[in-house]
Amino acid sequence: MLRPVLASNVFSPTLATIDGTLPVPSNALEHVVFIGSRVFQSVATARYLNDPLTAHQLLAHYHHRTLLNPLSPLRAKAAVECAYHLTSGRLWSLLDQWIFSVSYITSCFELGVGYRALRELIRAYNAIDATTVSACPDRLVLLAKAKEYVYFARDHNVNLTLFPHMGHQIAITAPSDTFLHRDAKQHFAATDTQRTHFSAAAKSKTKTHREAITDVKFAPSGIRFATCSDDRSIKIFTASGDTLFTINHSASKIKRLMYSKTSRYLVAVAEDRTTFVFDATSSNLVSKFHGHNSLIRDVAISCRGRFVATAADDCHMKIWEAETGALAVSVPHHSFAPSTAIATGSVGFGVNCVVPDPFDEFVFYAACDKQIIGWRMDVARVKVTQLFAFKAHLSQPISTLIVSADGKFLLTCAGYPAYDANSKARVSEASAKVWHIGAQTTPSEDAGEASAPSITPKLVAELQLPSEAAAATDAQTTSPLSASSSPKLHSVAAPAGGVFLALSPDEQTVGVAMADGRVAVYRIDQLQRSGLEHIGSDPSNSQHVTLPPAAHFSCFAHHPVIHIQHLVFSHDSSMLAVTGNTRQIKVIDVGVRAGMSSLGDTSTRTVAEYLLEGPLLSIDWCPNPQPGAPEILIGDSAGRLHSLRLERPRLGL
């Protein structure tokens, strides 16, 4: 007797004839695919075919064809039934090829049947375990592979349900000797799916600390990196991830790390307001100092590493000698902060930021409330001279202060969330600006104290923050710079989080994180930079430039947690890592490379994503990546250190 073969034109609403009628199934066995109960399926199959094994094999092939058809309304059912019939039909090789794959698991979660698929994977594992080597020659290999995929679907059930498109990205961070890693690597290496993605470096996702990792930092040389934790320890690693030193000098949680530009010193700030200076090459304690009465907001190391400046909510900036720990000067900023804020101890109205001058180690710039103040310490280290003080922003305290590499420009950003008593909601008027401060006069210890130059900072550019209406699409290409004769303030709603900015290493790109989860990217090329310097050096010119964004991205605007935590540029300034939604990372291609003059469609701009198991607390991008070493370090709340590399497609192949 001839075997009943399932035809490809099985009953389907998408295959209706021209007159609206549905095609009549050409085989009696084709009715079985529409029976929901597997018991009834067995009864109906036995009526037409005495060999149930053959029936399962035929049905498995049919459901696989249905699963591959993106227009079929029966794909969800076929995803589950295909695994069932392959197992029942003892098609072990096809089970290995079709079902034990990341693509199959992600397809099931996208179709909403991920949990049912997990049960079929467990059933397949038990069936393989019960068979013999003669019936299944690759029994041991299949058992090991099935076990990996069962645990993958079980352990990442929540992540795959929320982010099914990231299944291969989650799998590729598994150890390199696993089936999961090899499966995901083949997927990304395929010609039609070749794209940028994360891969796990050596010793990734290891339990580095007992408690949350609060900060991670690469040394400027790129050959070492350091981590600190709430377990009060600091660890220094080689570029390959081997632990060099473990430092336990603090009686309190370590919250902040910073390397000096020469990679000689490692500065750590503890929760009890103690600051430590360690020798980064030997881990020896060089000095420690304690003097603030409130939370330390920022720390800076002078250009040659001789001084360490700390800024705190107690409205003081203190400058310490790095080698001895002696207090050089303490600079009060009470006159720059609102009296009501000082009396109530409001957050954000103390000294929020401090940055060193890139050439003069006696000069520091501080941000207090809405004002920027420049200070020069004398050579005797007994007093400071105020270089300038000006109100940079009108409504909100300054959240970011950056000085350019040549020391001529300051970038400021304001946008802390403020409480609106009328609407009972948090709102914020955000703004970002570029100021010209000119060149500084560098004092010489041999020549004595140099006279402080008269500096009048001038607003040369304002970054035009996009409104919510303009962010209907993820990215828009805008016009070049436009001149403006008067300031233009751009209000942005801030339901959560603050507004801050990041400057790329080549200083041609600025990224601004919005309070509603969006990111705006601005381009400043050499011609525009020369124009800004000309505007700043001309005292008779009262105009400034309004810089529109080259593109803006929704990023986390539509996620459950829209607050953006970090903005980090890559070492070559071509990528921007954005962290948000508590435990998610998105990498944006900002297009600053040779031959790329503008940002294009956003579909090609978000090039990679990564998802952590727990909340993300810290991230850093290596300024000088070493071969085979991690590019990106991520610390989470469980004390795990994620060491990642960003694999870029090989163009021209």
XYZ file of C-alpha atoms in Angstrom:
653
model
C 0.000 0.000 0.000
C 1.159 3.533 -0.713
C 2.074 5.727 2.242
C -0.206 8.760 2.718
C 2.060 11.770 2.082
C 1.197 15.210 3.467
C 0.944 17.633 0.556
C 2.142 21.239 0.778
C -1.340 22.634 0.027
C -2.798 21.575 3.347
C -5.828 23.418 4.658
C -4.870 26.996 5.468
C -6.876 30.253 5.485
C -4.097 31.860 3.444
C -4.572 29.368 0.611
C -8.225 30.102 -0.251
C -9.247 29.779 -3.868
C -10.379 32.649 -6.058
C -14.110 32.076 -5.308
C -13.412 32.120 -1.570
C -13.741 28.404 -0.971
C -11.053 26.455 0.802
C -9.154 23.639 -0.915
C -10.170 20.110 0.000
C -7.397 18.128 1.695
C -5.984 15.605 -0.747
C -5.119 13.030 1.895
C -6.930 11.636 4.916
C -3.882 12.047 7.141
C -3.877 15.798 6.532
C -6.884 16.153 8.870
C -4.678 15.090 11.778
C -2.689 18.330 11.862
C -5.782 20.264 12.941
C -6.593 18.035 15.912
C -5.515 19.676 19.134
C -5.406 16.599 21.386
C -2.472 14.288 20.802
C -4.562 11.344 22.012
C -7.121 12.007 19.309
C -4.257 12.464 16.831
C -3.042 8.946 17.629
C -6.522 7.484 17.193
C -7.059 9.270 13.868
C -3.607 8.259 12.633
C -4.141 4.606 13.506
C -7.329 4.619 11.420
C -5.439 5.405 8.226
C -1.941 4.117 8.956
C -0.942 1.081 10.984
C 2.640 2.326 11.459
C 2.603 5.187 14.047
C 6.360 5.757 13.665
C 5.925 6.619 9.984
C 3.005 8.913 10.827
C 5.122 10.850 13.332
C 7.871 11.240 10.755
C 5.447 12.554 8.130
C 3.849 14.972 10.570
C 7.277 16.184 11.732
C 8.261 17.136 8.184
C 4.939 18.894 7.644
C 5.196 20.960 10.838
C 8.775 21.893 9.988
C 7.660 23.249 6.597
C 4.902 25.189 8.339
C 7.357 26.657 10.850
C 9.566 27.917 8.038
C 6.621 29.648 6.351
C 6.403 33.190 7.817
C 2.862 33.658 6.447
C 1.370 30.555 8.001
C -1.070 31.167 10.880
C -0.161 27.757 12.315
C 3.509 28.519 13.090
C 3.042 28.561 16.880
C 1.380 25.153 16.837
C 3.935 23.811 14.366
C 6.855 24.942 16.571
C 5.692 22.720 19.419
C 4.364 19.818 17.339
C 7.517 19.557 15.240
C 9.637 18.768 18.306
C 7.012 16.310 19.582
C 6.775 14.347 16.346
C 10.547 14.323 15.777
C 11.005 12.786 19.213
C 8.152 10.293 18.739
C 9.399 9.402 15.248
C 12.953 8.792 16.529
C 14.426 11.200 13.993
C 17.509 11.913 16.098
C 19.610 13.585 13.413
C 16.796 15.980 12.466
C 16.101 16.628 16.140
C 19.748 17.635 16.516
C 19.632 19.842 13.412
C 16.216 21.487 13.780
C 15.309 21.556 17.475
C 18.580 21.727 19.380
C 19.374 25.216 18.095
C 19.162 28.772 19.365
C 17.140 29.764 16.297
C 14.401 27.279 17.188
C 14.237 28.412 20.815
C 14.106 32.106 19.919
C 11.393 31.398 17.319
C 9.308 29.659 19.979
C 9.617 32.580 22.375
C 8.772 35.045 19.606
C 5.623 32.990 18.877
C 4.681 32.919 22.563
C 5.176 29.173 23.084
C 8.548 29.246 24.794
C 7.433 27.358 27.896
C 5.731 24.653 25.828
C 8.885 24.308 23.737
C 10.900 23.891 26.953
C 8.700 20.957 27.925
C 9.299 19.364 24.520
C 13.052 19.806 24.949
C 12.868 18.002 28.296
C 10.786 15.258 26.692
C 13.377 14.905 23.903
C 16.191 14.635 26.457
C 14.376 11.898 28.361
C 13.653 10.015 25.123
C 17.322 10.129 24.086
C 18.364 9.037 27.560
C 16.050 6.010 27.347
C 17.317 4.821 23.947
C 20.345 2.650 23.223
C 23.604 3.354 21.448
C 22.643 0.978 18.631
C 19.438 2.941 17.976
C 21.167 6.318 18.406
C 24.933 6.210 17.712
C 25.443 9.813 18.847
C 23.502 9.303 22.055
C 26.072 10.823 24.436
C 26.659 13.885 22.255
C 22.922 14.454 21.842
C 22.393 14.131 25.578
C 25.039 16.768 26.301
C 23.635 19.079 23.637
C 20.023 18.621 24.743
C 21.011 19.352 28.341
C 22.625 22.668 27.337
C 19.570 23.851 25.430
C 17.178 22.759 28.172
C 19.091 24.784 30.757
C 19.458 27.694 28.332
C 15.693 27.895 27.802
C 15.030 27.443 31.508
C 17.633 29.830 32.950
C 16.947 32.610 30.420
C 13.181 32.143 30.319
C 12.434 35.692 31.482
C 15.003 37.338 29.203
C 13.900 35.348 26.162
C 10.264 36.188 26.862
C 10.982 39.921 27.075
C 13.767 40.081 24.460
C 13.428 37.068 22.115
C 15.481 38.824 19.417
C 18.526 38.686 21.702
C 18.637 34.902 21.943
C 21.812 34.515 19.876
C 23.486 37.415 21.709
C 22.748 35.746 25.047
C 24.004 32.397 23.775
C 27.292 33.665 22.346
C 28.442 34.840 25.783
C 28.430 31.211 26.947
C 31.848 29.500 27.285
C 33.566 28.945 23.957
C 33.575 25.137 24.288
C 29.764 24.867 24.517
C 27.267 23.998 21.806
C 25.436 27.249 22.529
C 28.469 29.395 21.783
C 29.302 27.562 18.572
C 25.679 27.737 17.425
C 25.465 31.505 18.009
C 28.887 32.073 16.439
C 27.803 30.290 13.264
C 24.667 32.413 13.200
C 26.584 35.703 13.347
C 29.173 34.446 10.860
C 26.521 33.604 8.256
C 26.575 35.881 5.206
C 22.955 36.985 5.551
C 23.195 37.726 9.297
C 26.758 39.046 9.579
C 26.623 42.018 11.906
C 28.297 43.553 14.925
C 27.748 41.618 18.125
C 29.200 41.066 21.577
C 31.348 38.096 22.422
C 32.623 37.005 25.791
C 36.300 37.536 26.471
C 38.339 35.211 28.642
C 36.995 34.716 32.177
C 33.806 36.638 31.479
C 30.829 36.645 33.853
C 32.987 35.472 36.756
C 32.048 36.133 40.360
C 34.780 38.677 41.018
C 33.437 40.206 44.244
C 31.158 39.017 47.023
C 28.878 42.045 46.634
C 27.930 44.554 43.945
C 30.657 45.933 41.674
C 30.246 49.687 41.972
C 32.888 50.818 39.475
C 35.223 49.431 36.795
C 38.070 51.358 35.207
C 40.648 50.666 32.524
C 44.092 52.140 32.910
C 44.847 54.709 30.169
C 47.536 52.353 28.865
C 44.930 49.595 28.431
C 47.158 46.866 29.886
C 45.332 46.717 33.237
C 41.945 47.390 34.746
C 40.552 47.684 38.250
C 37.238 46.982 39.980
C 35.780 48.064 43.309
C 32.855 46.720 45.253
C 30.503 47.084 48.167
C 32.497 44.281 49.818
C 35.130 47.010 50.520
C 37.755 45.508 48.243
C 39.600 46.650 45.109
C 41.037 44.241 42.547
C 43.573 44.946 39.812
C 43.684 42.680 36.761
C 45.849 42.192 33.719
C 44.347 42.879 30.306
C 43.637 39.152 29.893
C 41.623 39.036 33.125
C 44.154 37.491 35.534
C 43.999 38.893 39.058
C 47.167 40.751 40.036
C 46.279 42.331 43.375
C 43.446 42.382 45.873
C 43.369 45.493 48.075
C 41.539 45.544 51.415
C 42.337 48.872 53.058
C 38.865 50.378 53.380
C 36.479 50.045 56.301
C 33.593 51.150 54.093
C 32.153 50.391 50.675
C 34.225 51.598 47.716
C 32.119 53.655 45.306
C 34.484 55.279 42.801
C 37.762 54.555 41.004
C 39.982 56.741 38.846
C 43.361 56.225 37.192
C 45.831 59.046 36.709
C 46.713 59.908 33.110
C 50.092 58.234 33.491
C 48.477 55.032 34.904
C 50.753 55.419 37.935
C 48.112 56.125 40.593
C 44.726 54.566 41.293
C 42.387 56.756 43.368
C 39.459 55.196 45.241
C 36.606 56.968 47.035
C 34.824 55.195 49.876
C 31.297 55.649 51.166
C 32.594 57.023 54.472
C 34.142 59.956 52.515
C 37.692 58.584 52.721
C 39.864 58.852 49.609
C 42.729 56.436 48.955
C 45.677 56.765 46.580
C 47.329 53.487 45.558
C 50.371 52.713 43.464
C 48.726 51.034 40.472
C 51.797 48.921 39.669
C 52.364 47.468 43.144
C 48.994 48.041 44.898
C 50.800 49.732 47.804
C 48.912 52.430 49.686
C 50.480 55.811 48.885
C 48.187 58.031 50.947
C 44.676 58.432 52.259
C 42.725 61.473 53.382
C 39.399 62.320 54.958
C 37.961 65.804 55.298
C 34.478 66.187 53.807
C 31.321 66.307 55.893
C 29.010 65.075 53.150
C 28.870 62.757 50.162
C 31.775 63.080 47.716
C 30.316 63.760 44.284
C 33.410 63.840 42.093
C 37.158 63.311 42.148
C 39.853 64.538 39.750
C 43.593 63.993 39.391
C 45.839 66.760 38.084
C 47.447 66.335 34.696
C 50.768 65.094 36.131
C 49.269 63.246 39.087
C 50.629 65.475 41.854
C 47.266 66.588 43.244
C 43.852 65.043 43.850
C 40.759 67.248 43.998
C 37.509 66.125 45.627
C 34.086 67.785 45.385
C 31.251 67.119 47.819
C 27.735 68.100 48.805
C 29.138 70.108 51.712
C 29.909 72.883 49.175
C 33.653 72.385 49.416
C 36.325 71.484 46.909
C 39.489 70.195 48.542
C 42.862 69.761 46.852
C 45.188 67.131 48.356
C 48.796 66.169 47.707
C 48.741 62.693 46.192
C 52.015 61.421 47.675
C 51.576 62.639 51.258
C 47.802 62.948 51.637
C 48.230 66.444 53.068
C 45.451 68.952 52.486
C 46.775 71.724 50.255
C 43.731 73.995 50.128
C 40.042 73.793 50.971
C 37.849 75.990 48.778
C 34.350 76.799 50.069
C 31.596 77.345 47.489
C 28.755 78.469 49.750
C 28.506 81.815 47.974
C 27.720 80.022 44.703
C 24.952 77.766 46.043
C 21.405 78.879 46.976
C 21.070 79.621 50.673
C 17.840 77.626 50.896
C 19.541 74.597 49.378
C 22.408 74.827 51.871
C 20.000 75.064 54.786
C 17.942 72.064 53.658
C 20.877 70.021 52.351
C 19.284 69.565 48.926
C 21.060 67.130 46.595
C 22.651 68.643 43.499
C 23.361 72.096 44.931
C 26.812 71.363 46.340
C 29.974 71.033 44.277
C 28.770 68.503 41.700
C 31.772 68.290 39.369
C 35.480 69.014 39.360
C 37.866 68.622 36.402
C 41.596 69.401 36.064
C 43.184 71.611 33.454
C 44.885 69.414 30.826
C 48.191 71.332 31.034
C 48.351 73.240 34.317
C 48.241 70.977 37.373
C 47.522 73.965 39.619
C 44.222 74.787 37.863
C 40.881 73.071 38.518
C 37.357 73.863 37.329
C 34.377 73.227 39.586
C 30.617 73.224 39.057
C 28.448 74.354 41.952
C 24.690 74.541 41.444
C 24.326 76.414 38.102
C 27.721 78.135 38.138
C 31.201 77.292 36.826
C 34.211 78.466 38.808
C 37.853 78.299 37.767
C 40.498 78.107 40.503
C 44.276 78.404 40.433
C 46.300 77.221 43.396
C 49.493 79.110 44.090
C 52.862 77.401 43.920
C 53.234 77.533 47.705
C 49.926 75.589 47.971
C 48.491 77.849 50.644
C 45.786 79.748 48.775
C 43.751 79.759 45.577
C 42.853 82.518 43.147
C 39.512 82.648 41.418
C 40.030 82.805 37.652
C 36.374 83.260 36.752
C 32.878 82.507 37.934
C 29.767 82.648 35.785
C 26.243 81.294 35.708
C 26.276 78.695 32.951
C 22.636 77.564 33.195
C 19.472 79.259 34.308
C 17.137 76.698 35.845
C 18.852 73.432 36.789
C 22.090 72.426 38.548
C 24.982 71.335 36.360
C 25.256 67.571 35.942
C 28.303 67.351 33.628
C 31.470 69.417 33.248
C 34.107 68.484 30.640
C 37.221 70.378 29.554
C 38.621 69.935 26.049
C 42.057 68.424 25.473
C 43.534 71.807 24.511
C 42.052 73.513 27.581
C 40.195 76.136 25.531
C 36.614 74.893 25.820
C 34.264 73.769 28.565
C 31.212 71.595 27.922
C 28.407 71.853 30.445
C 25.085 70.109 30.802
C 22.255 70.815 33.250
C 19.153 68.777 33.861
C 18.724 67.285 37.294
C 15.086 66.290 37.924
C 13.266 69.025 39.831
C 10.016 68.678 41.756
C 7.115 70.713 40.421
C 4.709 71.440 43.278
C 1.886 72.460 40.934
C 1.756 69.333 38.783
C 3.085 67.009 41.503
C 5.531 65.566 38.984
C 9.193 65.739 38.171
C 10.084 68.102 35.356
C 13.379 69.443 34.112
C 14.550 72.188 31.812
C 17.615 70.650 30.226
C 20.342 72.428 28.294
C 23.871 71.726 27.079
C 26.397 74.415 26.152
C 29.976 74.968 24.938
C 32.041 77.772 26.492
C 35.325 79.301 25.324
C 37.757 80.079 28.125
C 40.962 80.627 26.094
C 44.476 79.434 26.896
C 45.781 79.445 30.462
C 49.044 80.916 31.725
C 51.072 78.044 33.176
C 52.989 78.991 36.359
C 56.537 77.824 36.909
C 57.836 76.834 40.328
C 61.239 78.291 39.486
C 59.827 81.599 38.345
C 57.447 81.927 41.258
C 53.717 82.427 41.171
C 52.333 83.635 37.872
C 49.706 86.304 37.903
C 46.226 85.016 37.255
C 45.045 86.054 33.816
C 41.794 87.893 33.336
C 39.437 85.345 31.777
C 35.951 86.073 30.554
C 34.294 82.814 29.473
C 32.020 83.184 26.500
C 29.135 81.058 25.260
C 30.037 79.935 21.742
C 27.556 77.111 21.111
C 24.389 75.625 22.515
C 23.303 72.091 21.758
C 19.730 72.062 20.558
C 18.043 69.283 22.499
C 15.299 67.561 20.466
C 11.729 67.713 21.660
C 9.598 64.617 22.230
C 7.705 65.254 18.997
C 10.940 65.219 17.045
C 11.766 61.792 18.416
C 8.839 60.060 16.748
C 11.447 58.265 14.686
C 14.641 56.945 16.199
C 16.947 59.073 14.080
C 16.755 62.173 11.956
C 19.412 63.886 9.896
C 19.438 67.611 10.517
C 20.931 70.680 8.932
C 24.418 72.046 9.660
C 25.210 74.694 12.235
C 23.056 77.785 12.282
C 23.975 81.105 13.848
C 21.877 82.587 16.626
C 21.989 86.072 18.071
C 20.153 85.222 21.310
C 20.027 82.212 23.629
C 17.366 79.600 22.922
C 16.350 77.375 25.817
C 14.883 73.968 25.005
C 12.656 72.422 27.668
C 12.544 68.644 27.897
C 10.178 66.616 30.068
C 11.988 64.465 32.593
C 9.726 61.783 34.040
C 12.784 59.947 35.366
C 16.516 60.394 35.543
C 18.751 63.345 34.753
C 20.414 64.797 31.657
C 24.152 64.431 31.069
C 26.611 64.320 28.173
C 29.739 62.501 27.030
C 32.542 63.668 24.731
C 34.228 61.266 22.316
C 38.019 60.751 22.589
C 38.630 62.569 19.276
C 36.375 65.436 20.490
C 34.336 65.403 17.280
C 31.168 63.858 18.706
C 29.010 64.683 21.711
C 26.333 62.377 23.078
C 23.583 63.728 25.337
C 21.406 61.434 27.437
C 17.874 62.776 27.804
C 15.744 62.308 30.898
C 13.049 60.448 28.951
C 15.386 57.687 27.732
C 16.478 59.229 24.407
C 19.998 60.027 23.193
C 21.003 62.911 20.923
C 24.277 62.826 18.976
C 26.070 65.986 17.807
C 28.959 66.354 15.367
C 31.716 68.966 15.770
C 34.330 68.701 13.027
C 37.586 70.650 12.782
C 36.057 73.443 10.703
C 33.293 74.020 13.210
C 35.808 73.885 16.051
C 37.868 76.618 14.406
C 34.718 78.656 14.002
C 33.846 78.265 17.676
C 37.333 79.378 18.683
C 37.025 82.441 16.452
C 33.686 83.362 18.046
C 35.106 82.916 21.540
C 38.208 85.014 20.901
C 36.257 87.942 19.404
C 34.941 90.070 22.306
C 32.875 92.214 19.949
C 30.909 89.210 18.677
C 27.892 88.540 20.891
C 26.483 85.740 18.779
C 26.741 82.051 19.439
C 26.018 78.945 17.426
C 22.988 76.703 17.848
C 24.050 73.157 17.086
C 21.228 70.797 16.048
C 21.644 67.057 16.604
C 23.045 64.994 13.761
C 20.677 62.245 14.915
C 18.639 61.272 17.934
C 17.610 57.818 19.090
C 14.707 56.590 21.159
C 16.986 54.027 22.918
C 15.080 53.318 26.151
C 12.208 55.790 25.712
C 9.638 52.993 25.374
C 11.110 50.592 27.914
C 9.738 49.887 31.402
C 12.681 51.763 32.994
C 13.596 54.722 30.798
C 16.381 56.127 32.958
C 19.743 56.151 31.123
C 22.633 55.284 33.419
C 25.818 55.657 31.341
C 27.151 57.000 28.051
C 30.553 55.635 27.011
C 32.354 56.211 23.695
C 34.623 53.627 22.105
C 38.342 54.241 21.826
C 38.012 55.129 18.114
C 34.919 57.327 18.699
C 32.868 55.299 16.210
C 30.547 53.648 18.758
C 28.521 54.887 21.712
C 27.432 52.488 24.457
C 24.182 53.436 26.216
C 23.025 51.626 29.348
C 19.470 51.734 30.623
C 16.368 49.723 31.478
C 18.311 48.658 34.600
C 20.284 45.840 32.906
C 20.450 46.472 29.176
C 23.170 47.890 26.897
C 22.751 49.263 23.393
C 25.677 50.171 21.158
C 25.031 52.931 18.616
C 27.152 53.441 15.528
C 27.660 57.201 15.495
C 29.297 57.036 12.065
C 32.426 59.057 12.798
C 34.804 57.276 10.448
C 36.555 58.033 7.218
C 34.091 58.437 4.391
C 31.062 58.908 6.649
C 29.804 62.458 6.775
C 26.428 61.992 8.455
C 24.300 59.575 10.369
C 21.843 57.508 8.407
C 18.810 55.382 9.124
C 18.474 54.190 12.704
C 17.868 50.613 11.587
C 21.604 50.359 10.936
C 22.712 52.483 13.885
C 21.860 50.283 16.889
C 24.418 47.647 16.015
C 24.563 45.472 19.140
C 22.718 44.799 22.373
C 23.600 42.991 25.571
C 21.447 41.887 28.484
C 22.588 41.184 32.027
C 20.966 38.842 34.526
C 20.937 41.531 37.209
C 21.071 45.324 37.534
C 24.030 47.022 35.826
C 26.040 49.382 38.020
C 29.225 50.270 36.127
C 30.748 50.155 32.655
C 33.964 51.245 30.961
C 35.389 51.015 27.421
C 39.099 50.331 27.031
C 40.980 53.394 25.688
C 43.671 51.184 24.158
C 42.354 47.642 23.466
C 44.898 44.830 23.530
C 44.721 41.789 21.206
C 42.467 39.126 22.675
C 41.677 41.269 25.728
C 38.224 42.644 26.637
C 37.085 45.968 25.212
C 34.149 46.572 27.539
C 33.888 45.858 31.256
C 30.539 45.681 33.044
C 29.931 45.234 36.749
C 26.553 44.110 38.070
C 24.808 44.019 41.433
C 25.718 40.367 42.073
C 29.472 40.959 41.926
C 29.892 39.472 38.446
C 32.355 41.037 36.021
C 31.300 40.815 32.368
C 34.319 41.049 30.044
C 33.153 41.620 26.473
C 34.541 42.213 23.022
C 32.635 43.900 20.214
C 33.011 41.737 17.132
C 32.648 43.805 13.964
C 31.844 42.236 10.556
C 34.742 41.791 8.179
C 33.882 44.035 5.294
C 34.763 43.094 1.750
C 34.527 39.341 2.285
